Amino acid sequence: MSNIAGGRSSGRSRMVILLLLLIVVIGAIFVIRKYMNPAPDISFAPYGDPYASKTDFAQVEYQFPLTTEQRMKLTPENIRKFNQEQVDQIYARLTAGPIPDGSHDGDLFFPKGITGRARLAEILGKVKGVAAGLELQKLTILGRALWKGKVFYRNDRLLLNRIDHLEALAEFFPNPPDEAKVRELSANGKTDQLYFPAKLYCGQSLLDSRRESIIIDYAFTDDIKQYYHEIPDKLAGREGLLVRDEVRMVRPGFYLGRAYIGESFLLNFTVINHDAEKAGLDEFAKTGKPASEDCWVGPQKLAASQ
């Protein structure tokens, strides 16, 4: 009996040791990811809280050009480490670049220090009509947990969003779309469903009007009949939240975006296609310029330096 008890005790000890080792490994991975991918050293114009102290983007670009080396170091992970004013100044020093094509992985982040729920509550408090009654929980789950990226159809000037497991929102959608009609995208051993169609075009940025951005417009999502599902796509359209996104290119395949409800800024997001990034990186590193510009770059020469 003592041998059996000793064996069990030894087995438990090994399990405890393995568990502790696993915790140490997970902690080490977290630390490595945090400190091995620090925010690039980027200069910013002075700024403050009062509106009168807000920066002139033309002056920012002239005095603090965003170098090619700095753009090469930006990632979807480390760009989160900047505060909102800094993210705005980075965005203003970019051009639209070429309209993307194909599937892009997505990530989103709210202004630093503000939770998604708080931001949505602030904006929805100003919204009237149908959108005013939308549940915060629904929108928070959809944004934080289910959105996986975007699929750009460059030639068709069309976009669809990659959504994972919409059934998680079944209580909010009592009449879900016919699964047989839902389009899917499979990549890297995973399948996402495609919802929320939008029109894709060049247009004026709501942050920086000196040059155009690539606009992702959901206002007339119900006009895109071949992709439209009233539930849930109506959420983003003219009878819902009137969502409007805009993006500019950080480097080939990697774009920084801004999402709006009406004209109220909601959150930042990034989209990245690693194949496109690899294909265009060498040329971009040499020239510091996009291979092409599909949108108007404005009268101010982009003040990027090597």
XYZ file of C-alpha atoms in Angstrom:
306
model
C 0.000 0.000 0.000
C 2.832 2.373 0.868
C 4.298 1.852 -2.596
C 0.951 2.743 -4.193
C 0.561 5.849 -2.016
C 4.129 6.829 -2.763
C 3.502 6.396 -6.471
C 0.427 8.599 -6.356
C 2.285 11.251 -4.399
C 5.146 11.125 -6.872
C 2.689 11.409 -9.754
C 1.032 14.462 -8.212
C 4.434 16.050 -7.633
C 5.324 15.558 -11.290
C 2.008 17.101 -12.323
C 2.631 20.117 -10.090
C 6.130 20.535 -11.515
C 4.813 20.276 -15.078
C 2.099 22.823 -14.304
C 4.634 25.227 -12.821
C 6.890 24.773 -15.843
C 3.936 25.493 -18.148
C 3.143 28.691 -16.213
C 6.791 29.769 -16.446
C 6.871 29.085 -20.206
C 3.636 31.015 -20.811
C 4.962 33.902 -18.713
C 8.242 33.892 -20.637
C 6.405 33.945 -23.960
C 4.336 36.936 -22.778
C 7.449 38.832 -21.668
C 9.311 38.036 -24.887
C 6.390 39.146 -27.047
C 6.074 42.352 -25.052
C 9.715 43.363 -25.019
C 10.934 41.856 -28.277
C 8.380 43.909 -30.207
C 8.679 47.392 -28.657
C 7.089 50.451 -30.201
C 9.455 52.025 -32.770
C 11.215 55.251 -31.834
C 9.022 57.773 -33.678
C 9.032 61.540 -33.140
C 5.765 63.367 -32.562
C 4.767 67.004 -32.524
C 3.863 68.418 -29.092
C 0.173 68.187 -28.265
C -2.239 68.786 -25.414
C -5.864 68.243 -24.480
C -7.408 71.600 -25.500
C -8.562 71.780 -29.108
C -6.410 74.877 -29.691
C -3.305 72.791 -28.963
C -4.066 70.155 -31.595
C -1.376 69.637 -34.141
C -1.257 70.801 -37.740
C -0.722 67.595 -39.706
C 1.041 69.402 -42.545
C 3.532 70.785 -40.037
C 3.909 67.388 -38.355
C 4.782 65.793 -41.659
C 7.246 68.542 -42.539
C 9.042 68.607 -39.182
C 8.810 64.929 -38.223
C 8.864 62.824 -41.388
C 8.013 59.155 -40.891
C 11.020 57.259 -42.212
C 10.909 54.056 -44.193
C 12.845 52.320 -41.432
C 10.217 53.348 -38.881
C 7.387 52.117 -41.101
C 9.185 48.797 -41.544
C 9.275 48.368 -37.753
C 5.593 49.064 -37.148
C 3.457 45.969 -36.538
C -0.199 45.338 -35.626
C 1.032 44.539 -32.109
C 3.343 47.458 -31.341
C 1.198 50.166 -32.905
C -1.232 49.559 -30.026
C 1.378 50.934 -27.615
C 0.981 54.508 -28.843
C -1.685 56.801 -27.445
C -4.470 58.048 -29.706
C -2.826 61.379 -30.571
C 0.305 59.514 -31.629
C -1.678 57.019 -33.709
C -3.408 59.976 -35.378
C -0.068 61.582 -36.186
C 1.221 58.315 -37.667
C -1.919 57.941 -39.785
C -1.627 61.522 -41.071
C 1.924 60.856 -42.296
C 0.762 57.967 -44.510
C -0.768 57.870 -47.981
C -3.493 55.486 -49.113
C -1.208 53.420 -51.322
C -2.823 50.849 -53.617
C -6.311 49.563 -52.829
C -5.690 46.153 -51.199
C -6.735 42.858 -52.743
C -7.510 39.523 -51.118
C -7.949 38.380 -47.541
C -6.328 40.370 -44.728
C -6.083 39.408 -41.052
C -7.570 42.042 -38.781
C -6.989 43.430 -35.313
C -8.673 46.345 -33.568
C -7.863 48.610 -30.650
C -9.730 51.396 -28.936
C -8.190 54.712 -27.873
C -5.695 54.011 -25.112
C -7.318 53.881 -21.688
C -10.850 53.535 -23.091
C -12.693 50.214 -23.204
C -14.783 49.218 -26.197
C -17.910 49.176 -24.083
C -17.290 52.714 -22.783
C -16.565 54.012 -26.259
C -19.702 52.472 -27.738
C -21.836 53.795 -24.892
C -20.474 57.287 -25.448
C -21.252 57.221 -29.174
C -24.599 55.414 -29.029
C -25.815 58.006 -26.564
C -25.800 60.467 -29.450
C -27.406 58.115 -31.975
C -31.093 58.428 -32.798
C -33.538 56.070 -34.451
C -33.091 52.343 -34.962
C -29.419 52.309 -33.977
C -30.132 53.826 -30.575
C -31.748 50.596 -29.402
C -28.867 48.294 -30.334
C -27.453 46.319 -27.438
C -23.941 47.225 -26.343
C -23.198 43.591 -25.556
C -23.997 42.564 -29.118
C -21.701 45.180 -30.617
C -18.904 44.535 -28.150
C -18.911 40.770 -28.789
C -19.068 41.303 -32.528
C -16.148 43.711 -32.541
C -13.830 42.170 -29.991
C -14.383 38.437 -30.438
C -15.881 37.656 -33.835
C -14.253 40.037 -36.325
C -11.225 38.364 -37.877
C -10.381 40.599 -40.816
C -11.476 41.823 -44.219
C -11.546 40.480 -47.758
C -10.883 43.109 -50.417
C -12.136 42.622 -53.976
C -10.060 45.308 -55.609
C -11.379 44.952 -59.158
C -14.996 45.013 -58.002
C -14.410 47.842 -55.482
C -16.110 45.640 -52.908
C -15.278 44.406 -49.409
C -16.584 41.702 -47.064
C -15.763 41.153 -43.400
C -14.532 37.862 -41.970
C -16.702 36.794 -39.017
C -16.018 33.739 -36.855
C -18.966 31.839 -35.349
C -21.878 34.233 -35.642
C -23.907 31.618 -33.743
C -22.331 33.055 -30.579
C -24.775 35.931 -31.068
C -27.820 33.707 -31.644
C -29.739 35.288 -28.758
C -29.470 38.647 -30.495
C -30.358 37.284 -33.931
C -33.568 35.227 -33.589
C -33.798 34.861 -37.377
C -30.237 34.054 -38.518
C -29.343 34.084 -42.209
C -29.824 30.963 -44.304
C -26.539 29.103 -43.847
C -26.764 27.766 -47.390
C -26.472 31.315 -48.720
C -23.623 32.475 -46.478
C -20.282 32.816 -48.209
C -17.218 31.372 -46.506
C -13.487 31.818 -46.774
C -11.040 29.063 -45.826
C -7.410 29.860 -45.159
C -4.653 28.327 -43.026
C -6.910 25.494 -41.936
C -9.650 27.812 -40.665
C -12.975 28.902 -42.119
C -14.608 32.292 -41.564
C -18.025 33.427 -42.730
C -18.312 36.607 -44.784
C -20.757 39.317 -43.740
C -21.145 43.105 -43.812
C -20.479 43.959 -47.470
C -19.225 47.457 -48.200
C -18.335 49.652 -51.138
C -14.656 50.375 -51.649
C -13.396 53.673 -53.090
C -11.039 56.624 -52.593
C -12.401 59.540 -50.616
C -11.670 62.284 -48.127
C -10.339 61.246 -44.736
C -12.416 62.359 -41.756
C -9.181 62.906 -39.809
C -6.820 64.401 -42.386
C -8.379 66.135 -45.378
C -5.020 66.965 -47.026
C -5.088 63.695 -48.952
C -7.471 60.844 -49.650
C -7.796 57.538 -47.845
C -9.268 54.236 -49.008
C -12.889 54.342 -47.858
C -14.887 51.280 -46.778
C -18.497 52.459 -46.899
C -21.372 50.473 -45.359
C -24.048 53.133 -45.931
C -25.496 51.317 -48.935
C -24.652 47.770 -47.916
C -28.249 46.735 -48.717
C -27.647 47.697 -52.362
C -25.053 44.906 -52.687
C -27.749 42.297 -53.192
C -25.584 39.288 -54.008
C -23.834 39.483 -50.616
C -26.375 41.203 -48.365
C -28.075 39.425 -45.439
C -30.477 41.680 -43.566
C -29.432 39.956 -40.341
C -26.759 40.884 -39.342
C -25.626 43.195 -42.193
C -28.300 45.783 -41.436
C -26.374 46.660 -38.263
C -23.659 48.446 -40.226
C -25.823 50.132 -42.875
C -27.928 53.268 -43.225
C -30.719 51.815 -41.073
C -28.231 50.812 -38.396
C -24.996 52.374 -37.228
C -23.927 53.936 -40.547
C -20.405 52.553 -40.229
C -17.596 54.025 -42.319
C -13.977 52.817 -42.277
C -10.908 54.364 -43.845
C -7.388 52.946 -44.262
C -3.913 54.084 -45.297
C -0.867 51.974 -46.091
C 1.909 51.556 -43.526
C 3.859 49.356 -45.919
C 2.895 46.849 -48.643
C 0.197 44.502 -47.362
C -0.177 46.317 -44.018
C -2.778 49.062 -43.480
C -3.781 51.230 -40.523
C -7.493 51.998 -40.306
C -10.060 54.096 -38.490
C -13.703 53.125 -37.927
C -16.526 55.643 -37.521
C -20.171 55.482 -36.545
C -21.655 58.324 -38.533
C -18.947 60.946 -38.148
C -17.967 59.871 -34.614
C -14.610 58.115 -34.369
C -14.988 54.682 -32.756
C -11.743 52.715 -32.908
C -8.480 51.951 -34.705
C -7.793 48.752 -36.593
C -5.104 47.109 -38.676
C -5.329 44.686 -41.585
C -2.419 42.714 -42.956
C -1.803 40.238 -45.775
C 1.568 38.593 -45.173
C 1.981 37.357 -48.760
C 1.468 40.862 -50.144
C 3.822 42.197 -47.489
C 6.606 39.809 -48.487
C 6.096 40.463 -52.193
C 6.451 44.231 -51.898
C 8.826 44.651 -48.988
C 12.188 44.688 -50.808
C 11.126 47.370 -53.272
C 9.500 49.447 -50.536
C 12.657 49.233 -48.404
C 14.658 50.665 -51.321
C 12.303 53.454 -52.386
C 10.174 54.179 -49.314
C 7.185 54.539 -51.619
C 4.166 52.377 -52.487
C 4.329 50.547 -55.797
C 1.308 52.631 -56.844
C -1.122 55.197 -55.472
C -4.785 54.648 -56.279
C -5.986 57.708 -54.379
C -5.211 61.420 -54.502
C -2.084 62.163 -52.428
C -2.756 65.884 -52.111
C -0.553 68.887 -52.885
C 1.935 68.289 -50.052
C 4.817 66.062 -51.034
C 5.100 63.089 -48.701
C 7.980 63.993 -46.438
C 9.312 60.468 -45.933
C 13.043 60.000 -45.659
C 15.300 57.003 -45.648
